[in-house]
mmCIF file of C-alpha atoms and ligand atoms in Angstrom:
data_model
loop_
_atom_site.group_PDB
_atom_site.id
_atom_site.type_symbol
_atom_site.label_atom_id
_atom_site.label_comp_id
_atom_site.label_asym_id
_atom_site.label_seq_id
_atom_site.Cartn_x
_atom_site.Cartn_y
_atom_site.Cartn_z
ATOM 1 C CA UNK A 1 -30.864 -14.289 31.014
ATOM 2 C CA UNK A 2 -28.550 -12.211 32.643
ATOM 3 C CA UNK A 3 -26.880 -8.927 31.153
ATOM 4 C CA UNK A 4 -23.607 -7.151 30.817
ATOM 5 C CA UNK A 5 -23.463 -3.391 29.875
ATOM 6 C CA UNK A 6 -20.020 -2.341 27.899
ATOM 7 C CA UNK A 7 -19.200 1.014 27.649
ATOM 8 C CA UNK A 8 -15.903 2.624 26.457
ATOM 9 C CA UNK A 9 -15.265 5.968 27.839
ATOM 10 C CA UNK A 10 -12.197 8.731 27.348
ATOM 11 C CA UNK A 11 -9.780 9.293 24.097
ATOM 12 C CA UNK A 12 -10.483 6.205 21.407
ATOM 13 C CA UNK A 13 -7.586 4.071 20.504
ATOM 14 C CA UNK A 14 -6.861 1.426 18.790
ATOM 15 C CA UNK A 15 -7.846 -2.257 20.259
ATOM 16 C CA UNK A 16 -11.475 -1.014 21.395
ATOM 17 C CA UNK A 17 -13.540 -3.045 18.970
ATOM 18 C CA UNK A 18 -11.204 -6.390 19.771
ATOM 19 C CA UNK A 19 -12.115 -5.762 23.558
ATOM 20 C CA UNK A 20 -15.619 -5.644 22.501
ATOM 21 C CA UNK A 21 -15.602 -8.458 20.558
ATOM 22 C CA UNK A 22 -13.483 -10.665 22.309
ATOM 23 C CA UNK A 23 -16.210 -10.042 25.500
ATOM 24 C CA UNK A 24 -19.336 -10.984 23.353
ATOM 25 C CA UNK A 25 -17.272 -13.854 21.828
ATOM 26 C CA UNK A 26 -16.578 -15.260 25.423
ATOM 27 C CA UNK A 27 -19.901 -14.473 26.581
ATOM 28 C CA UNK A 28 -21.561 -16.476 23.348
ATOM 29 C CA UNK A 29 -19.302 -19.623 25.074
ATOM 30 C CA UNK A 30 -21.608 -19.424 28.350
ATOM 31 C CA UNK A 31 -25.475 -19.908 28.257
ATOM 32 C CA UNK A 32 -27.554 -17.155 29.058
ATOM 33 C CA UNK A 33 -25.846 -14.046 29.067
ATOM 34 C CA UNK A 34 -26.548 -10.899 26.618
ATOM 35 C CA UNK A 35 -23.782 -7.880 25.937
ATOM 36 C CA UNK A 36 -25.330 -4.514 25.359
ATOM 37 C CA UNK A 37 -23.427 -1.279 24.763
ATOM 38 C CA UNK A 38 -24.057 2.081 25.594
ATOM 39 C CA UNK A 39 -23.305 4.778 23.038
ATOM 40 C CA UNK A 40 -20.689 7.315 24.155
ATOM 41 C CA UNK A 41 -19.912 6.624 27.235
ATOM 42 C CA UNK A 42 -22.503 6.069 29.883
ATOM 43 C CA UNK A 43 -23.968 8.919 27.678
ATOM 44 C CA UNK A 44 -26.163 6.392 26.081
ATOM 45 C CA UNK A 45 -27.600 4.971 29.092
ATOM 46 C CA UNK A 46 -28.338 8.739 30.611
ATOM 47 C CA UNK A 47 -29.972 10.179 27.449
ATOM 48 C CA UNK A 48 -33.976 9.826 27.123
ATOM 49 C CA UNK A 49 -34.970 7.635 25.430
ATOM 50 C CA UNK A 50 -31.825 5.579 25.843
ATOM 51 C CA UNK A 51 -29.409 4.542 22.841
ATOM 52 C CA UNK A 52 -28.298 1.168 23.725
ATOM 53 C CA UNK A 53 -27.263 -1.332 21.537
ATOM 54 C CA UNK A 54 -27.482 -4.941 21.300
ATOM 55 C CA UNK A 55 -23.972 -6.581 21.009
ATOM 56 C CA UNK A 56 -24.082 -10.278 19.691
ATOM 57 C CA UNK A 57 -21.552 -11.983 17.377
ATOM 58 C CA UNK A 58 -23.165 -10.743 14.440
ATOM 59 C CA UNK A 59 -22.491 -7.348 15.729
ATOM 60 C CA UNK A 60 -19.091 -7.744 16.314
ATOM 61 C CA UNK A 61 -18.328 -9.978 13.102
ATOM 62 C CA UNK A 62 -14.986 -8.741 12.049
ATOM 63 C CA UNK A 63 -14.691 -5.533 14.267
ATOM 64 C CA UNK A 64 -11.258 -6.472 15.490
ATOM 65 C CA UNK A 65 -9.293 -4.710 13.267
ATOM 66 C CA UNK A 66 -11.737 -1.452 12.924
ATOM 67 C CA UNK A 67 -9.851 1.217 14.036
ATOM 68 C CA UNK A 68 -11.658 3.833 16.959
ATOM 69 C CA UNK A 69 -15.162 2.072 18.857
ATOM 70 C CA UNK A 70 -18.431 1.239 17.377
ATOM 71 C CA UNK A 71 -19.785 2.144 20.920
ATOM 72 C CA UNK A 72 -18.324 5.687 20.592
ATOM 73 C CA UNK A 73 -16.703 6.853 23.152
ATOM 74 C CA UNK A 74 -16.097 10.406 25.248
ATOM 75 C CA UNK A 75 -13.804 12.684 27.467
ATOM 76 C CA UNK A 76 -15.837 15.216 28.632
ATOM 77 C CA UNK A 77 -17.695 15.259 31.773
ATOM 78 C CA UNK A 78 -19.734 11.826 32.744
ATOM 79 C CA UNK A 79 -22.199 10.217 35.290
ATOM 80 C CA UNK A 80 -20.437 12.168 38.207
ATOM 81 C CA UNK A 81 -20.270 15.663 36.122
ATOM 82 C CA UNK A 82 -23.326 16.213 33.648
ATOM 83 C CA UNK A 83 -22.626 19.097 32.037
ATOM 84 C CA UNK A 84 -25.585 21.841 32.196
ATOM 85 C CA UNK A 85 -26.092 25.147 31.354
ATOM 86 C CA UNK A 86 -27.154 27.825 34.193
ATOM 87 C CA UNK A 87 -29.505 29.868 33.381
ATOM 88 C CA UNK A 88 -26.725 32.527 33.128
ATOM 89 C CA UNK A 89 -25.866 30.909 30.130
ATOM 90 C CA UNK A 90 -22.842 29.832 31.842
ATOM 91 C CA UNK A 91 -21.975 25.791 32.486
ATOM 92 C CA UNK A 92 -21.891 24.007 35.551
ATOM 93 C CA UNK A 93 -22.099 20.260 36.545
ATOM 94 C CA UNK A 94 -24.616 17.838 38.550
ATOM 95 C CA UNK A 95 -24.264 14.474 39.525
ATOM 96 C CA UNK A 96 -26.434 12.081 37.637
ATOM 97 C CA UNK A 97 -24.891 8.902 39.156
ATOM 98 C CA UNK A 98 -27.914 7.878 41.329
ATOM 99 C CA UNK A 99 -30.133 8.299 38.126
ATOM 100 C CA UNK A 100 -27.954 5.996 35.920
ATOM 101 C CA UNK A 101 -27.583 3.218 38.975
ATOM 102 C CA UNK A 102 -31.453 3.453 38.976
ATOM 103 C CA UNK A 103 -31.502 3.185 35.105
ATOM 104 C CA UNK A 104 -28.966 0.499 35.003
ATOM 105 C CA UNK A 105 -31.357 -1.568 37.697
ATOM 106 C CA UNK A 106 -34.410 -1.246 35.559
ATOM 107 C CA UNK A 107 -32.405 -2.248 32.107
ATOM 108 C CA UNK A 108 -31.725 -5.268 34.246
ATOM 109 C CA UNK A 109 -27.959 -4.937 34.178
ATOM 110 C CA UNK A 110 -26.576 -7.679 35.948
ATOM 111 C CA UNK A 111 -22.458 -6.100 35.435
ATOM 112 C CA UNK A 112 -21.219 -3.117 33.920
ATOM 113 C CA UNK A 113 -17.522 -3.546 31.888
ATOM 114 C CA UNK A 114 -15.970 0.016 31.613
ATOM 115 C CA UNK A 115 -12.917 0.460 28.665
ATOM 116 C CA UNK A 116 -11.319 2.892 28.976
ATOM 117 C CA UNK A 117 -8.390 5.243 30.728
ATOM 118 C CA UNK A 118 -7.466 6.749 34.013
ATOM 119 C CA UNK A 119 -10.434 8.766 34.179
ATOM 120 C CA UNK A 120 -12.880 6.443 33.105
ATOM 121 C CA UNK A 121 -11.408 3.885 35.752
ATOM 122 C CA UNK A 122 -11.799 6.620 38.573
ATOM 123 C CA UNK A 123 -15.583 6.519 37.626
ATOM 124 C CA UNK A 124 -16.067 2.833 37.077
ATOM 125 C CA UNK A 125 -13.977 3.058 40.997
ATOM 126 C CA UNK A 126 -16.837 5.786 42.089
ATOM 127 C CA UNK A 127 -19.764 3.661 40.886
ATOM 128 C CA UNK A 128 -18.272 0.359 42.987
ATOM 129 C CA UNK A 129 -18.623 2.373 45.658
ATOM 130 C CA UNK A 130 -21.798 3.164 45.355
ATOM 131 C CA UNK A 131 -22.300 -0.663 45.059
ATOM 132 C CA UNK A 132 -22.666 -1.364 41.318
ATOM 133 C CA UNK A 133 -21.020 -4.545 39.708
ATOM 134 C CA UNK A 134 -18.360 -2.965 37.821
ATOM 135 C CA UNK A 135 -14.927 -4.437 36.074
ATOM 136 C CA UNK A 136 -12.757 -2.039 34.373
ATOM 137 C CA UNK A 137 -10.633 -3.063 31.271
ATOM 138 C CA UNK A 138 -7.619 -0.677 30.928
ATOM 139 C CA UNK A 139 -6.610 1.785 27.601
ATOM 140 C CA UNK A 140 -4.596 4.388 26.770
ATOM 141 C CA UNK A 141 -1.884 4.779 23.512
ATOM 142 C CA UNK A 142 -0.081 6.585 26.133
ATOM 143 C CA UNK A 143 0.388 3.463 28.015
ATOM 144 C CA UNK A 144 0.615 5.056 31.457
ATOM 145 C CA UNK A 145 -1.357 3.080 33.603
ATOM 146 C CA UNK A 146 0.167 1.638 36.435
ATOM 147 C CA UNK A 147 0.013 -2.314 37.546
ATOM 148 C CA UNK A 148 -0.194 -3.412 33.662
ATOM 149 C CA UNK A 149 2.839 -3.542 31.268
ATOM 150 C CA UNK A 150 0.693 -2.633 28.558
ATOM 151 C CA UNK A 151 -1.982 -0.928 27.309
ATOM 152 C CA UNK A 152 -3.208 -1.961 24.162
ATOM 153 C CA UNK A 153 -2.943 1.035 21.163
ATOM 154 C CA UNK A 154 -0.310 1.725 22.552
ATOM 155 C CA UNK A 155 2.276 -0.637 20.283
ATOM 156 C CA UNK A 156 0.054 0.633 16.858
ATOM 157 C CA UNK A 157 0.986 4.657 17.879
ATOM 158 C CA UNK A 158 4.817 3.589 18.796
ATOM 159 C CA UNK A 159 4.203 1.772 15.104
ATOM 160 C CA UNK A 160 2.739 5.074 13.621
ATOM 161 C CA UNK A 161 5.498 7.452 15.224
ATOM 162 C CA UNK A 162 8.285 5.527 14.142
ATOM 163 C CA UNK A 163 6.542 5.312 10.608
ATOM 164 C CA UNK A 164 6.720 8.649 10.756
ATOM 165 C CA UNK A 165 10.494 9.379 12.112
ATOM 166 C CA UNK A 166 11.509 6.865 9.317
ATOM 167 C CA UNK A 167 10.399 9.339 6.286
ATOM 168 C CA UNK A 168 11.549 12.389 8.197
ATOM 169 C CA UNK A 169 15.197 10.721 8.810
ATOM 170 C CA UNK A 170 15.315 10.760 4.595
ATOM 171 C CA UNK A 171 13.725 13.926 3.900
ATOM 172 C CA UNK A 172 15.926 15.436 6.787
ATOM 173 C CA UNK A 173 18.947 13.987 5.262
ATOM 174 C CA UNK A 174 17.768 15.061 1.789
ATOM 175 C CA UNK A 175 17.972 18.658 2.689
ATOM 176 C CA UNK A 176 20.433 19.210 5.521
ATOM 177 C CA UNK A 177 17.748 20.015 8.445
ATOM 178 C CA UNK A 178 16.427 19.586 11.596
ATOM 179 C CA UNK A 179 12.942 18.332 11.300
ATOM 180 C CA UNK A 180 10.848 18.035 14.456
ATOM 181 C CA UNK A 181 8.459 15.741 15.406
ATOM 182 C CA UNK A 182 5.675 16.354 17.925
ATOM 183 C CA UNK A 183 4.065 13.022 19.067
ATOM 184 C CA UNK A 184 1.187 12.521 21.873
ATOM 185 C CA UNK A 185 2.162 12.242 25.631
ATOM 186 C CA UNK A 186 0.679 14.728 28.336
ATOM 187 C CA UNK A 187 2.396 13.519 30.958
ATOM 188 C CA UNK A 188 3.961 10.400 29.881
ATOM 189 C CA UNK A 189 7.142 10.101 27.158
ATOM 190 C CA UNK A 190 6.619 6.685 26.156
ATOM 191 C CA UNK A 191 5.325 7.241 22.494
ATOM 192 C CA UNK A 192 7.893 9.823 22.294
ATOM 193 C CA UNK A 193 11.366 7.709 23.739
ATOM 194 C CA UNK A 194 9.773 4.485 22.086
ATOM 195 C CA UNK A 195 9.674 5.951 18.329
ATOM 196 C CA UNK A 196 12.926 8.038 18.930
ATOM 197 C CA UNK A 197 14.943 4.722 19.872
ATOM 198 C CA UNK A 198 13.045 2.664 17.202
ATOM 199 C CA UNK A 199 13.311 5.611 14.226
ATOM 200 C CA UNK A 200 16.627 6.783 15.414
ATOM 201 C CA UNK A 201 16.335 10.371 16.798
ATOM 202 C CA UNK A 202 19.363 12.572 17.850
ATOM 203 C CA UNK A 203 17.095 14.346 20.587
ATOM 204 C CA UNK A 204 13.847 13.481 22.230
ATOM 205 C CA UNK A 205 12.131 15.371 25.078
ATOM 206 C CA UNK A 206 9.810 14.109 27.088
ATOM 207 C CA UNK A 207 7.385 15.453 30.210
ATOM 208 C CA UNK A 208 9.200 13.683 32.952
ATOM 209 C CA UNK A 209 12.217 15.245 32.311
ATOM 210 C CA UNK A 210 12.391 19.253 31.509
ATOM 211 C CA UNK A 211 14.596 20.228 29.242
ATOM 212 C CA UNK A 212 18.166 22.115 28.880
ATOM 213 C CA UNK A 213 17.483 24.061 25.562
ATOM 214 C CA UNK A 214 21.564 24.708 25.864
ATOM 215 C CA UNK A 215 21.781 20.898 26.185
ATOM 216 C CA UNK A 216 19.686 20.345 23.043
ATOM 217 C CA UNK A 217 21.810 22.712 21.001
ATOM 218 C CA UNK A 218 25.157 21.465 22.042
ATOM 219 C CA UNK A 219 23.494 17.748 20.793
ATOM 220 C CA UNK A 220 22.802 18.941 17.623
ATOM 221 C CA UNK A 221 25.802 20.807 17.242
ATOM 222 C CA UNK A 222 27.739 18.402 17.790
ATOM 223 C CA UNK A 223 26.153 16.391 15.518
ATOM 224 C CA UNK A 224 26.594 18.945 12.818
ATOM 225 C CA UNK A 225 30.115 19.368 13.662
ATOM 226 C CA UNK A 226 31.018 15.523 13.088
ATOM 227 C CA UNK A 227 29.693 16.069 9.445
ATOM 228 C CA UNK A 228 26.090 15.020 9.478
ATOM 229 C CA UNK A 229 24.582 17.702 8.342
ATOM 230 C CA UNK A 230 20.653 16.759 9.443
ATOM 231 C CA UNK A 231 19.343 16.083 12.908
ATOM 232 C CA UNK A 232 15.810 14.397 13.901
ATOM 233 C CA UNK A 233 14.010 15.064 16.907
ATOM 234 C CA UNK A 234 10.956 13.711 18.917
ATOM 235 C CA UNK A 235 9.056 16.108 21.266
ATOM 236 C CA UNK A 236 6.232 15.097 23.368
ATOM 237 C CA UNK A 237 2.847 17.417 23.310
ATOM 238 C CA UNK A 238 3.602 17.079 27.292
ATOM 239 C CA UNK A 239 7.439 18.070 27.103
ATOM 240 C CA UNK A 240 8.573 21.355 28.774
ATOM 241 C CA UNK A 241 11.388 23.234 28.826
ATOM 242 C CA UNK A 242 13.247 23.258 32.779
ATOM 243 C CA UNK A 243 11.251 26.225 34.799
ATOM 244 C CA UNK A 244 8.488 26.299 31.563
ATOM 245 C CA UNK A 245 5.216 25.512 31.528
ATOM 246 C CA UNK A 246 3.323 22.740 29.073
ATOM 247 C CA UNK A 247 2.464 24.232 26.277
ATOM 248 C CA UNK A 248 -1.402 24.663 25.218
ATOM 249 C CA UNK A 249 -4.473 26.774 26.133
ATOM 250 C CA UNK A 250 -7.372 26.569 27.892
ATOM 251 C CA UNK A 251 -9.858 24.240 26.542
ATOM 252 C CA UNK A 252 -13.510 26.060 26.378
ATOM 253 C CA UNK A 253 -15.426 22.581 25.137
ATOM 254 C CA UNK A 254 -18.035 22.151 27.932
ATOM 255 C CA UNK A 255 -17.283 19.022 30.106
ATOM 256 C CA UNK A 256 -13.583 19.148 29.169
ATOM 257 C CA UNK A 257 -11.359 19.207 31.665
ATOM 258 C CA UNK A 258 -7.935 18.992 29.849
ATOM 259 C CA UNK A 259 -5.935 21.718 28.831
ATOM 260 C CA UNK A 260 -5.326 21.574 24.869
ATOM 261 C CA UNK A 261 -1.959 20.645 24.288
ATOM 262 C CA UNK A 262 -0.641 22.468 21.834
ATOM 263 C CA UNK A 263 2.799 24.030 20.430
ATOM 264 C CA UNK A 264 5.450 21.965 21.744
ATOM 265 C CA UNK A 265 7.501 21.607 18.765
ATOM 266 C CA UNK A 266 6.700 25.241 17.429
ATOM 267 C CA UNK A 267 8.395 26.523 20.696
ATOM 268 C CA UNK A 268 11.213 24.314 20.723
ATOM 269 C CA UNK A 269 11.938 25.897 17.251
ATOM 270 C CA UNK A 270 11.931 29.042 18.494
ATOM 271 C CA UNK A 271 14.123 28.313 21.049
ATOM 272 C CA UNK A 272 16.406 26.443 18.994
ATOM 273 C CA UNK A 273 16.517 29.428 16.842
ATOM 274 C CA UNK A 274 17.665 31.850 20.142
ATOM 275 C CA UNK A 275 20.306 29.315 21.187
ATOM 276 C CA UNK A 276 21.939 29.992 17.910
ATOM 277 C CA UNK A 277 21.093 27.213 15.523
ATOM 278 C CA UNK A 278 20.998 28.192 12.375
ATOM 279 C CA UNK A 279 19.923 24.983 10.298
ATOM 280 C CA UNK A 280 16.730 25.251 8.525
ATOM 281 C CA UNK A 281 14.157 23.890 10.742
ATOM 282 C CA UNK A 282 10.568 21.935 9.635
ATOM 283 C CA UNK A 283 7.635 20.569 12.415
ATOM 284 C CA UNK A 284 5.703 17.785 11.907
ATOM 285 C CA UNK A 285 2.754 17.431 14.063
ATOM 286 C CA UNK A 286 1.272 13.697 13.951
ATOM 287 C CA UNK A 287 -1.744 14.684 16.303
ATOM 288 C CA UNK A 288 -4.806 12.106 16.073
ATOM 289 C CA UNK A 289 -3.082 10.302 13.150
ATOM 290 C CA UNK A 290 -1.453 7.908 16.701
ATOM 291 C CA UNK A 291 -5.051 7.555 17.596
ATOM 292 C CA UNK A 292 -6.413 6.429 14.502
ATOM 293 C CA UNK A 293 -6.688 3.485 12.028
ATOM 294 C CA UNK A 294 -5.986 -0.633 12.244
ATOM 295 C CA UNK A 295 -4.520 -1.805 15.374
ATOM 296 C CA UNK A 296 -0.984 -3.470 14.845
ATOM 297 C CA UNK A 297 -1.297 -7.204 15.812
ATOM 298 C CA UNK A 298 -0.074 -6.795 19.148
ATOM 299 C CA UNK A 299 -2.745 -4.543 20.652
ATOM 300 C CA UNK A 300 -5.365 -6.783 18.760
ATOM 301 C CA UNK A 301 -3.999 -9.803 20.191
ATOM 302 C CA UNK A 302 -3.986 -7.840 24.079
ATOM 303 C CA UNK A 303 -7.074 -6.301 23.848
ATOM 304 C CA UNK A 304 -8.741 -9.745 22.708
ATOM 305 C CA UNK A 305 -7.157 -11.136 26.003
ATOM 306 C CA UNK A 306 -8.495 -8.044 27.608
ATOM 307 C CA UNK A 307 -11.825 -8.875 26.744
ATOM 308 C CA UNK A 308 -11.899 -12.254 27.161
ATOM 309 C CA UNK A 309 -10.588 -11.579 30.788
ATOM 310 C CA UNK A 310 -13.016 -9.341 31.759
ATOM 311 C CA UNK A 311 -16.145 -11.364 30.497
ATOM 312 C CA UNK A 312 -14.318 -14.146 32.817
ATOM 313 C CA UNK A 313 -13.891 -11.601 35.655
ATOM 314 C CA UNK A 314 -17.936 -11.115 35.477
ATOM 315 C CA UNK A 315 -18.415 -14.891 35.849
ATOM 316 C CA UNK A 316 -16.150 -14.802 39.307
ATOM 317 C CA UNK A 317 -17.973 -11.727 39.804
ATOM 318 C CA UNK A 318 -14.332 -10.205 40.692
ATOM 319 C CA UNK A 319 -15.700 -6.616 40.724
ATOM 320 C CA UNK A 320 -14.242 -3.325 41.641
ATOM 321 C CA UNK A 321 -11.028 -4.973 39.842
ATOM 322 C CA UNK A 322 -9.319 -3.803 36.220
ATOM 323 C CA UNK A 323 -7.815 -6.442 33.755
ATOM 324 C CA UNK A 324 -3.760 -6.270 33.753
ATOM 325 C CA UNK A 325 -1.323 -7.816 31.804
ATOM 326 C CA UNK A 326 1.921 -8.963 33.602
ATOM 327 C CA UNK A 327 4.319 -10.716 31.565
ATOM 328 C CA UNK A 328 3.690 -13.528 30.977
ATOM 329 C CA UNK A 329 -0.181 -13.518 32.664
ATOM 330 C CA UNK A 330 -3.378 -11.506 32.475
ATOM 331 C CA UNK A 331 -4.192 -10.661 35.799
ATOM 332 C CA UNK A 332 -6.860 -8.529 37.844
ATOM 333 C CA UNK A 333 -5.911 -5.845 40.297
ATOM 334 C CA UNK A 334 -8.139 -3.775 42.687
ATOM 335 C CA UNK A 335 -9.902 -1.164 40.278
ATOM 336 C CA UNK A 336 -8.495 1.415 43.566
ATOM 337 C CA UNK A 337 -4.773 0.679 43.494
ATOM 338 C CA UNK A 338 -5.173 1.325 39.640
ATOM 339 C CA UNK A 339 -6.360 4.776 40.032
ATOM 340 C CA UNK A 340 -3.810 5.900 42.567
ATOM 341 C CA UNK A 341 -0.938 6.995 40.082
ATOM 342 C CA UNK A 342 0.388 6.825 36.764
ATOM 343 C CA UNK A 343 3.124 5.248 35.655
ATOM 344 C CA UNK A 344 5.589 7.451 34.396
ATOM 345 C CA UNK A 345 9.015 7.561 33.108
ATOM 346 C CA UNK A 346 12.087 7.685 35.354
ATOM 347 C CA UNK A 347 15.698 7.817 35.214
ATOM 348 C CA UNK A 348 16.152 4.576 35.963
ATOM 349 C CA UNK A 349 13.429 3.029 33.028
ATOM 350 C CA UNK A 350 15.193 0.535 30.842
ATOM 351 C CA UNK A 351 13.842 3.051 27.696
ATOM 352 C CA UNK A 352 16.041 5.676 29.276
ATOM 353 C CA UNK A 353 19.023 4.121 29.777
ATOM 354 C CA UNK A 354 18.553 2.414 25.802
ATOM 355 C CA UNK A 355 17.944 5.888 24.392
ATOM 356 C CA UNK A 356 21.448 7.387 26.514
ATOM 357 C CA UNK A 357 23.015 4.476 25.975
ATOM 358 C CA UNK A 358 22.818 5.087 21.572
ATOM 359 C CA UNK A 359 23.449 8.607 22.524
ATOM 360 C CA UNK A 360 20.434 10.225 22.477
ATOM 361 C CA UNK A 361 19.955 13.231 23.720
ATOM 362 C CA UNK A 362 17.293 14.228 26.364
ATOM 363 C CA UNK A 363 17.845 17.497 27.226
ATOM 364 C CA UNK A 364 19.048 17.517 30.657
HETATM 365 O O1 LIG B 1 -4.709 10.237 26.713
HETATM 366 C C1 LIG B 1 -4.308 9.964 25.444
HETATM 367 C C2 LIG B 1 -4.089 11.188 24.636
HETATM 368 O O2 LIG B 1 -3.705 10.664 23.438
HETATM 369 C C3 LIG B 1 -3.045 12.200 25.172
HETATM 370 O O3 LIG B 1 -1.743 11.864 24.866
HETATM 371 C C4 LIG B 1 -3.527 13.459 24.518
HETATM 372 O O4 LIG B 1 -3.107 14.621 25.212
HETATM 373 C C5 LIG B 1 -5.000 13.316 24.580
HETATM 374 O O5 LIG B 1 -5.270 11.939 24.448
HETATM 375 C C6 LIG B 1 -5.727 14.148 23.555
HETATM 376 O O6 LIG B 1 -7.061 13.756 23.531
HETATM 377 P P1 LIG B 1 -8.237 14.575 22.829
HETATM 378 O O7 LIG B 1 -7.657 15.398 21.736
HETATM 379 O O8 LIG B 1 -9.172 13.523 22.335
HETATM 380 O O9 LIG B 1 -8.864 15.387 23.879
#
C-alpha cells in the first residue's frame, strides 16, 4: 500500500474540498494507494499525538461544493517557523522541518500534495530540497500566481464582489451617493478590476497602480456633472494612494507574518471628502464574505482538474512541480519557477485596457 499525505495550508478558499476529493477519487481508480490528511496545515502531522485523518471516498462523499477545507487549513508560521514562546514571554521561531521529514518517514508517506498559496508553495519548494516527494497544487481568490491562468476561488469571489456592486449600483442610485466598496487584494487588483468591469464601477483602485485622489474626484465629478447623480467605486484592501502607504496595522497574532489590511475605503473617504466632494458617502467592506461559502461551478470544475492532476503527477512521480492550468491544458511547472514572483497587474493587462476602455477610472 503506498500513501499520499494532503495538506492545505494558507487563507481557505473556495475549491479546497473539490481538490481533495477529486485526488482521493483518482487515487480510488489505482490499486493500492491510501490519501490521508493532516489537520491545519502540516500542523497535524507536527502535533503529539498526531491528528491525521483518513481520506477515502466516503470521506469526501459530496465535499465538492462545501465551502472552506475539511482538512483546515493555516497562515501563520509552519514546518520552517514553529512558533514558541521564550522564556521572556516573548515569541520566537525554530525549525521543525527535520522532525516532520522524520515523522512523515515513519507514517510511511510515500508523497506529500501541498494546496495551497505562494507561501505554502515556498515550503512545499523548501521541503523538495531537503529531498521529500512533494507536488504542490496552486490557490489563492486573489489569483496571483504566476505560470497558471487561474486559480480556483478565485471566479466564486469575482462572483461575490460583483454580487455585491450590483445591490450597491441600486441603493447608490436610490439615494444620490457614492458608495464604496472595499474588496480583497494585497498586492494584486484582480478581484477588484474584475467586479468593477462586471458590476459597472465609475472608479476602481487597485495596488499596482497608486492613486491620483485629484484624478478620482475629477471622475466622479464629472460624472455628477453629466446628471448622474450616484457614483460606485471598488477599492482594493491593497490599494494606495501615489507616495501613501497600504493601509493596516501591525498584526500581533503569533506566527503571522502579514500586516492586517485594513481601512482602505475609510481613507479614500476621507480623502474624497478633502478634495471637495460633497456627496454623501457609504463603505461597504465585503472582508471574508469573498472567502467564504459554495464555490461557483468554475472553480469546482478547476480544482477537480487540480486534483485529479496532482494524484496523476504522484504516479509520474513529477515532484518538486505545481499543477497549472494553461488554456486549454493542465500542465505542471517546476514548484521553483512558481515561487519566484507574482503575477500582477500591468498597464498593458487586457482587464486594464477593458476597464479604460468603458471609462473607468483608475486613479492615475
Ligand atoms: O491571500 C488571499 C487573501 O484573501 C488576501 O487578499 C488577504 O489580504 C488575505 O487573504 C487575508 O487573509 P487572513 O485574513 O486570513 O489573514
Amino acid at each position: 500500500m503506498k500513501r499520499v499525505l494532503v495538506a492545505t495550508g494558507g487563507g481557505d478558499c473556495p475549491g479546497l474540498n473539490a481538490v481533495i476529493r477529486a485526488i482521493v477519487k483518482r487515487a480510488a481508480r489505482e490499486k493500492d494507494w491510501e490519501i490521508i490528511g493532516s489537520t491545519n496545515s502540516f500542523d497535524g502531522v507536527l502535533k503529539e499525538p498526531t491528528e491525521i485523518v483518513v481520506l477515502d471516498e466516503q470521506a469526501v462523499s459530496g465535499i465538492h461544493f462545501r465551502g472552506g477545507t475539511i482538512l483546515g487549513t493555516t497562515n501563520k508560521g509552519g514546518p520552517f517557523e514553529w512558533p514558541v514562546k521564550n522564556y521572556d514571554g516573548t515569541w520566537g521561531a525554530v525549525d521543525r522541518s527535520e522532525e516532520m521529514m522524520r515523522k512523515l518517514q515513519y507514517m510511511g508517506v510515500d508523497a506529500v500534495i501541498n494546496i495551497g498559496g505562494d507561501g505554502s508553495q515556498r515550503i512545499s519548494q523548501a521541503f523538495y530540497e531537503k529531498g521529500l516527494k512533494i507536488i504542490g497544487v496552486p490557490k489563492t481568490i486573489d489569483n496571483d500566481l504566476p505560470f497558471t491562468d487561474f486559480t480556483f476561488g478565485y471566479q466564486t469571489a469575482v462572483q461575490i464582489a460583483t454580487e455585491a456592486v450590483d445591490k450597491l449600483v441600486t441603493t447608490a442610485a436610490s439615494h444620490n451617493r457614492i458608495l464604496i466598496l472595499e474588496v480583497m487584494g494585497r498586492d494584486a487588483g484582480w478581484i477588484a478590476l474584475s467586479a468593477s468591469i462586471a458590476g459597472g464601477a465609475e472608479v476602481c483602485l487597485i495596488p499596482e497602480i497608486p492613486y491620483d485622489i485629484q484624478k478620482v474626484a475629477e471622475r466622479l465629478e464629472t460624472r455628477f456633472s453629466r446628471g448622474k447623480g450616484f457614483a460606485n467605486i471598488v477599492v482594493a484592501e491593497g490599494a494606495k494612494p501615489k507616495g501613501g502607504e497600504q493601509s493596516g496595522e501591525k498584526s500581533g497574532e503569533v506566527g503571522y507574518h502579514n500586516v492586517r489590511l485594513k481601512g482602505a475605503a475609510a481613507r479614500l473617504e476621507a480623502e474624497l471628502k478633502e478634495a471637495g466632494i460633497t456627496a454623501d458617502i457609504r463603505l461597504t467592506v465585503l472582508g471574508h464574505l469573498q472567502r467564504g461559502g459554495i464555490p461557483v461551478a468554475y472553480d469546482r470544475i478547476l480544482a477537480t482538474q487540480f486534483g485529479v492532476k496532482a494524484f496523476e503527477m504522484v504516479l509520474e512521480e513529477r515532484f518538486g512541480e505545481m499543477v497549472a492550468y494553461r488554456h486549454p491544458n493542465i500542465i505542471s511547472i517546476p514548484l521553483i519557477d512558481a515561487i519566484q514572483k507574482n503575477k500582477f497587474v500591468t498597464e498593458s493587462s487586457n482587464a486594464v485596457k477593458t476597464a479604460k476602455g468603458i471609462g473607468i477610472s483608475l486613479g492615475d
